[in-house]
C-alpha positions as a Python dict, from the first residue, in 0.01 Angstrom:
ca = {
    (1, 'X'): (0, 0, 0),
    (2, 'X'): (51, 202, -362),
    (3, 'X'): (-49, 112, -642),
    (4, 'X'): (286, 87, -753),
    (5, 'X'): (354, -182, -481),
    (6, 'X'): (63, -319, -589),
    (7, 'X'): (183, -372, -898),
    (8, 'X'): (546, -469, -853),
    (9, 'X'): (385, -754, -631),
    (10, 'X'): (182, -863, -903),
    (11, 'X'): (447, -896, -1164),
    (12, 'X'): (708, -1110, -985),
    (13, 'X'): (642, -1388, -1151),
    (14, 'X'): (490, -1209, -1448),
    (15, 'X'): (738, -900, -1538),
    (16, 'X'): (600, -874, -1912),
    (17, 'X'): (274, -654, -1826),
    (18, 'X'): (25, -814, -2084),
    (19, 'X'): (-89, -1169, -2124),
    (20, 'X'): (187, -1318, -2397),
    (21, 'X'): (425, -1587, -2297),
    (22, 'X'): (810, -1592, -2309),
    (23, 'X'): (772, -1737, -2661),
    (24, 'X'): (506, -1484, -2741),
    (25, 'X'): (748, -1175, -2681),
    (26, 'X'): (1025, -1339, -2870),
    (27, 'X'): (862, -1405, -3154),
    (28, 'X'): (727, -1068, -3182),
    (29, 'X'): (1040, -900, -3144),
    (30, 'X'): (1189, -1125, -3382),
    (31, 'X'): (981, -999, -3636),
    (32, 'X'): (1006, -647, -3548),
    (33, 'X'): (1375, -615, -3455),
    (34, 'X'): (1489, -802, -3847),
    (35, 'X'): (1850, -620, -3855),
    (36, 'X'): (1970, -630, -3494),
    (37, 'X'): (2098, -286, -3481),
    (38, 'X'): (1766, -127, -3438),
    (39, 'X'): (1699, 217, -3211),
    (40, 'X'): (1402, 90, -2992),
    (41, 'X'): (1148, 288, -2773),
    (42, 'X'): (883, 240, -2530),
    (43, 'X'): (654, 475, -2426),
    (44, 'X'): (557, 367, -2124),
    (45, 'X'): (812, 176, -2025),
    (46, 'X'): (718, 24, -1651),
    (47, 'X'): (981, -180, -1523),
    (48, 'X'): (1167, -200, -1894),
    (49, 'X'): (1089, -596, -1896),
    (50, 'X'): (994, -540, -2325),
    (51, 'X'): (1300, -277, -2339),
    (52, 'X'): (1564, -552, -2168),
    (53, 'X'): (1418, -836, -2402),
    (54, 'X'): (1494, -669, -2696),
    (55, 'X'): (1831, -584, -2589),
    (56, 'X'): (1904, -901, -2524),
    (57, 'X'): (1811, -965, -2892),
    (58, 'X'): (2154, -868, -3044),
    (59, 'X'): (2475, -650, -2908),
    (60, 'X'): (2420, -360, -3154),
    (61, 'X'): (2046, -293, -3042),
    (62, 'X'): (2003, 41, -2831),
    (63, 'X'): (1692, 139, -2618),
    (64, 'X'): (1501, 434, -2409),
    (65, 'X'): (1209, 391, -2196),
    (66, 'X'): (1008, 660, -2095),
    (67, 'X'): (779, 627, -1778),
    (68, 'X'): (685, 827, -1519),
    (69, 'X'): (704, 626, -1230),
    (70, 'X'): (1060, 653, -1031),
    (71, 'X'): (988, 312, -877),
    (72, 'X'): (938, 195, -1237),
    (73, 'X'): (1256, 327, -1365),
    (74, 'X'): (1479, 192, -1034),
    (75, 'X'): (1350, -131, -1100),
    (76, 'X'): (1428, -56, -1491),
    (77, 'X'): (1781, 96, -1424),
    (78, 'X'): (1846, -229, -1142),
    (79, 'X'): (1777, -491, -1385),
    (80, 'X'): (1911, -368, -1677),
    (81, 'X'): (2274, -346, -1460),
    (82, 'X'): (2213, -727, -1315),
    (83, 'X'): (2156, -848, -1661),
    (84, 'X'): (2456, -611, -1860),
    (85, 'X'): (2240, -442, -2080),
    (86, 'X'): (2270, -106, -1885),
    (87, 'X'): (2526, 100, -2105),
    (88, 'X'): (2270, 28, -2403),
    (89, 'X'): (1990, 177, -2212),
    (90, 'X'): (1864, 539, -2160),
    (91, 'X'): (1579, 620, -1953),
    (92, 'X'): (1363, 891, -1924),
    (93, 'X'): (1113, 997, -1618),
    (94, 'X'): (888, 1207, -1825),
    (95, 'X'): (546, 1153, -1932),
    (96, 'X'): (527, 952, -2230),
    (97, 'X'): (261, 1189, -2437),
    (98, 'X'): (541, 1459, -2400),
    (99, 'X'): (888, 1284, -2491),
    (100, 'X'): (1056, 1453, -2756),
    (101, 'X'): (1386, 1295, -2850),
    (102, 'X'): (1641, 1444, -3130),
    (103, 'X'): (1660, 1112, -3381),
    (104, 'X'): (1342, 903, -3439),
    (105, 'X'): (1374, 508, -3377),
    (106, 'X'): (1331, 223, -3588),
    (107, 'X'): (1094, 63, -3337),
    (108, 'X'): (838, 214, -3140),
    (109, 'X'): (703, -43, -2799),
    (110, 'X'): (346, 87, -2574),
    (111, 'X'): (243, -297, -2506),
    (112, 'X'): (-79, -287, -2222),
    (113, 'X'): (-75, 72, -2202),
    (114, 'X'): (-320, 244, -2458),
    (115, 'X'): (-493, 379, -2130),
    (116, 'X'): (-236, 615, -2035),
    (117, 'X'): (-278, 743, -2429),
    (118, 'X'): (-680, 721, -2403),
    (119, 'X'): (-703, 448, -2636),
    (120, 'X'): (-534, 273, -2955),
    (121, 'X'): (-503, 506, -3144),
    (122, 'X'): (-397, 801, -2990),
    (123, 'X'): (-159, 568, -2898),
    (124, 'X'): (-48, 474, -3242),
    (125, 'X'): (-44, 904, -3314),
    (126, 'X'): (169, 941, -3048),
    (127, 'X'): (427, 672, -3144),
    (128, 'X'): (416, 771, -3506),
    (129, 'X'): (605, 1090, -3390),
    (130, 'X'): (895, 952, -3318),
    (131, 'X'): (909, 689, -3597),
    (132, 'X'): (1197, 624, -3836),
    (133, 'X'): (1130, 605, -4197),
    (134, 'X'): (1057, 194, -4252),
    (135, 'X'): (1026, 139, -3865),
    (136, 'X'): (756, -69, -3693),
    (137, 'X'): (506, -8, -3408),
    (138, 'X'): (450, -294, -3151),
    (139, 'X'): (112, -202, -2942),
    (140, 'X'): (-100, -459, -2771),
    (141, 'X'): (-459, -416, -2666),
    (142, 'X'): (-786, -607, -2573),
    (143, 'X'): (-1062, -649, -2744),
    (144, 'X'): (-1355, -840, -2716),
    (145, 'X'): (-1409, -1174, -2834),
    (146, 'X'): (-1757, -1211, -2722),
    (147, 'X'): (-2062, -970, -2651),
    (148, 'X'): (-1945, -805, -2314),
    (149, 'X'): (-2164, -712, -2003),
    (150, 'X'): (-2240, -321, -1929),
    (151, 'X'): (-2014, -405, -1602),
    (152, 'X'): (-1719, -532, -1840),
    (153, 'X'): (-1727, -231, -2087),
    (154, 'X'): (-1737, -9, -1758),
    (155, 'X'): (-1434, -198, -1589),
    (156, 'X'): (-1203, -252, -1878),
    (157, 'X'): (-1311, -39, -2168),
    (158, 'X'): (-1532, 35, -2484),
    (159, 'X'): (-1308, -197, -2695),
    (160, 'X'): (-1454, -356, -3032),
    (161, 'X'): (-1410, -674, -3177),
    (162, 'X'): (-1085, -823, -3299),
    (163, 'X'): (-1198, -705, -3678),
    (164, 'X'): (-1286, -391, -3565),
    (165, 'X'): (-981, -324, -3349),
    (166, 'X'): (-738, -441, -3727),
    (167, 'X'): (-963, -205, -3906),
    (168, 'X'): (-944, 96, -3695),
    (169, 'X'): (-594, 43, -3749),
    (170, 'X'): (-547, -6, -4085),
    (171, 'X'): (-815, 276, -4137),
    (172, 'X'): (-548, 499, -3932),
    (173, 'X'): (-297, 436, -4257),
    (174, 'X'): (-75, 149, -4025),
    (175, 'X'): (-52, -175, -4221),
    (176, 'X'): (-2, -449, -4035),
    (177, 'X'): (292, -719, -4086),
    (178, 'X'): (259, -978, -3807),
    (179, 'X'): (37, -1005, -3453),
    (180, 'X'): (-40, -1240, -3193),
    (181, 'X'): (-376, -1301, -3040),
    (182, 'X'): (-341, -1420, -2673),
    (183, 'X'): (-459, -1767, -2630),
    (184, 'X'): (-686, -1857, -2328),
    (185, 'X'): (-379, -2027, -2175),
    (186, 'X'): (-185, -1680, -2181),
    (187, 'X'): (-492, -1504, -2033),
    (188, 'X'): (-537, -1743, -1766),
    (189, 'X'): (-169, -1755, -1718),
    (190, 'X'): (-138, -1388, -1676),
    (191, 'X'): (-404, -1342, -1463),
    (192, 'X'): (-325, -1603, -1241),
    (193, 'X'): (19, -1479, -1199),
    (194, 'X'): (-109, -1132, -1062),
    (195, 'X'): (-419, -1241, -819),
    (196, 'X'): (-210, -1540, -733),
    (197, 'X'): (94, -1396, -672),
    (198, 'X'): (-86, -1098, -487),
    (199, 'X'): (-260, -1344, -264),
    (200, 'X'): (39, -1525, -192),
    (201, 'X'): (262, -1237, -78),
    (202, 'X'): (-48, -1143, 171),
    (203, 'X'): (-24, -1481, 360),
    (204, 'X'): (345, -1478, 349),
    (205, 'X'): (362, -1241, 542),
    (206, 'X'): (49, -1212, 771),
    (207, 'X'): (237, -1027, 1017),
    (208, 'X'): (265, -708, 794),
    (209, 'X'): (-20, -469, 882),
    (210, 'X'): (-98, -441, 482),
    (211, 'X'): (-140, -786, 423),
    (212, 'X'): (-513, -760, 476),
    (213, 'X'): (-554, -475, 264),
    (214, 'X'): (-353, -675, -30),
    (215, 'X'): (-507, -976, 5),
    (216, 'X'): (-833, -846, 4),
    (217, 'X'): (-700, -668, -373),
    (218, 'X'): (-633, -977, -447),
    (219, 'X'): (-972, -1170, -346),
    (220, 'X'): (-1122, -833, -524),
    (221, 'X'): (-960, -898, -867),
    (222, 'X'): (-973, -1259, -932),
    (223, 'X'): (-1352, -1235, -880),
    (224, 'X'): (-1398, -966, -1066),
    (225, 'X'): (-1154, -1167, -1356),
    (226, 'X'): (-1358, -1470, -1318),
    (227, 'X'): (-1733, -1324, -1299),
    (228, 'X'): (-1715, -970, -1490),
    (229, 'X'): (-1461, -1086, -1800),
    (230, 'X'): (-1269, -1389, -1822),
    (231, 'X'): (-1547, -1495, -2075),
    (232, 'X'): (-1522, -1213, -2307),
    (233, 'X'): (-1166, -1049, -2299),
    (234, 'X'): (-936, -1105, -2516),
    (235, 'X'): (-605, -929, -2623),
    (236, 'X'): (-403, -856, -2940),
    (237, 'X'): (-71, -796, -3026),
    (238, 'X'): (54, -647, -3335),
    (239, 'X'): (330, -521, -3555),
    (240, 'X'): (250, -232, -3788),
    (241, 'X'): (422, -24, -4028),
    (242, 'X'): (304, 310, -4203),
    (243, 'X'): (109, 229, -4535),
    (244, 'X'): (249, 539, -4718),
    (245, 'X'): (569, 686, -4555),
    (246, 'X'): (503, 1051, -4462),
    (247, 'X'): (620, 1293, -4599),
    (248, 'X'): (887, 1585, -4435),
}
């Protein structure tokens, strides 16, 4: 099975990619969608989950998702029609780093997918591009809330602390105006949701010859959640603007 199968099982139950609740994501794009008319990107875009949510914030809000993954985008394209947000939506199969669109947009989404940029910040450069004079940047990230192990750092990343993480930022010239830091019951939740989920579909169906392979996935990442960095992950959200505008 492909790791896009992989992940689709996964997410069932869990279709926002990152460890924030239902009330999480609303109250982020709450803050960061204020006039409901907003132009909205994601870079990155997965299955649109973020992209649908914030259409479904107000009729005049318009979105594009950029991802590169055709699974991604059918799944995008199918729930967007099953849900009547589809005339509001564009998509783009392209990779993110090199999406160039004609008008910038007042709010720029890459939640849970810095890797794909090589980190925070270049992912924060890269969404700057296409940002709208007075428009916000929603990016989510981990960072560590306690002194990781070697084997951590190797599997997830060479994150800093939360302070660190804000002042890399801010250092960048992004201010920020709101975040959210995960709480244990999100991680857990999200986490959960994926190995659980994954296991589950396995021994539903035992008579599909990939079950064994998937379950074993899934016996592979809960351990390595629950020994390697349950104890020492955690993950922010937040909602920046530019400090200074730049200049043409």
């Amino acid at each position: 099975m492909n790791r896009e199968e992989i992940s689709r099982i996964a997410h069932a139950d869990h279709p926002i990619k990152a460890p924030l609740d239902d009330e999480s994501v609303r109250q982020l794009l709450a803050k960061a969608l204020p006039r409901g008319d907003e132009r909205v990107l994601d870079l990155g875009c997965g299955g649109g989950e973020w992209l649908l949510r914030a259409l479904d914030t107000g009729p005049q809000v318009h979105a594009e998702g950029v991802d590169v993954s055709p699974e991604a985008l059918a799944q995008a394209d199918e729930a967007a029609t099953r849900r009547g947000l589809r005339e509001r939506l564009v998509l783009h199969r392209q990779d993110a780093a090199q999406f160039a669109a004609p008008q910038p947009f007042d709010l720029v989404l890459s939640v849970g997918a810095a890797h794909a940029f090589g980190g925070l910040l270049p992912t924060l450069a890269a969404a700057r591009k296409h940002l709208a004079p007075g428009g916000s940047v929603l990016v989510g990230d981990g960072f560590w809330e306690r002194p990781p192990t070697a084997e951590a750092v190797e599997m997830l990343g060479d994150f800093g602390d939360l302070a660190a993480v804000v002042d890399s930022v801010v250092a960048e010239g992004w201010t920020p105006v709101n975040g959210h830091i995960s709480t244990r019951r999100e991680l857990d939740a999200y986490e959960w949701a994926c190995w659980g989920g994954l296991a589950a579909w396995a021994l539903d169906h035992r008579g599909d010859a990939r079950s064994g392979e998937v379950l074993e996935t899934a016996d592979t990442r809960r351990t390595e959640w629950l020994h390697t960095y349950r104890d020492s992950f955690g993950f922010v959200s937040l909602v920046l603007r530019r400090t200074r505008e730049d200049r043409a």
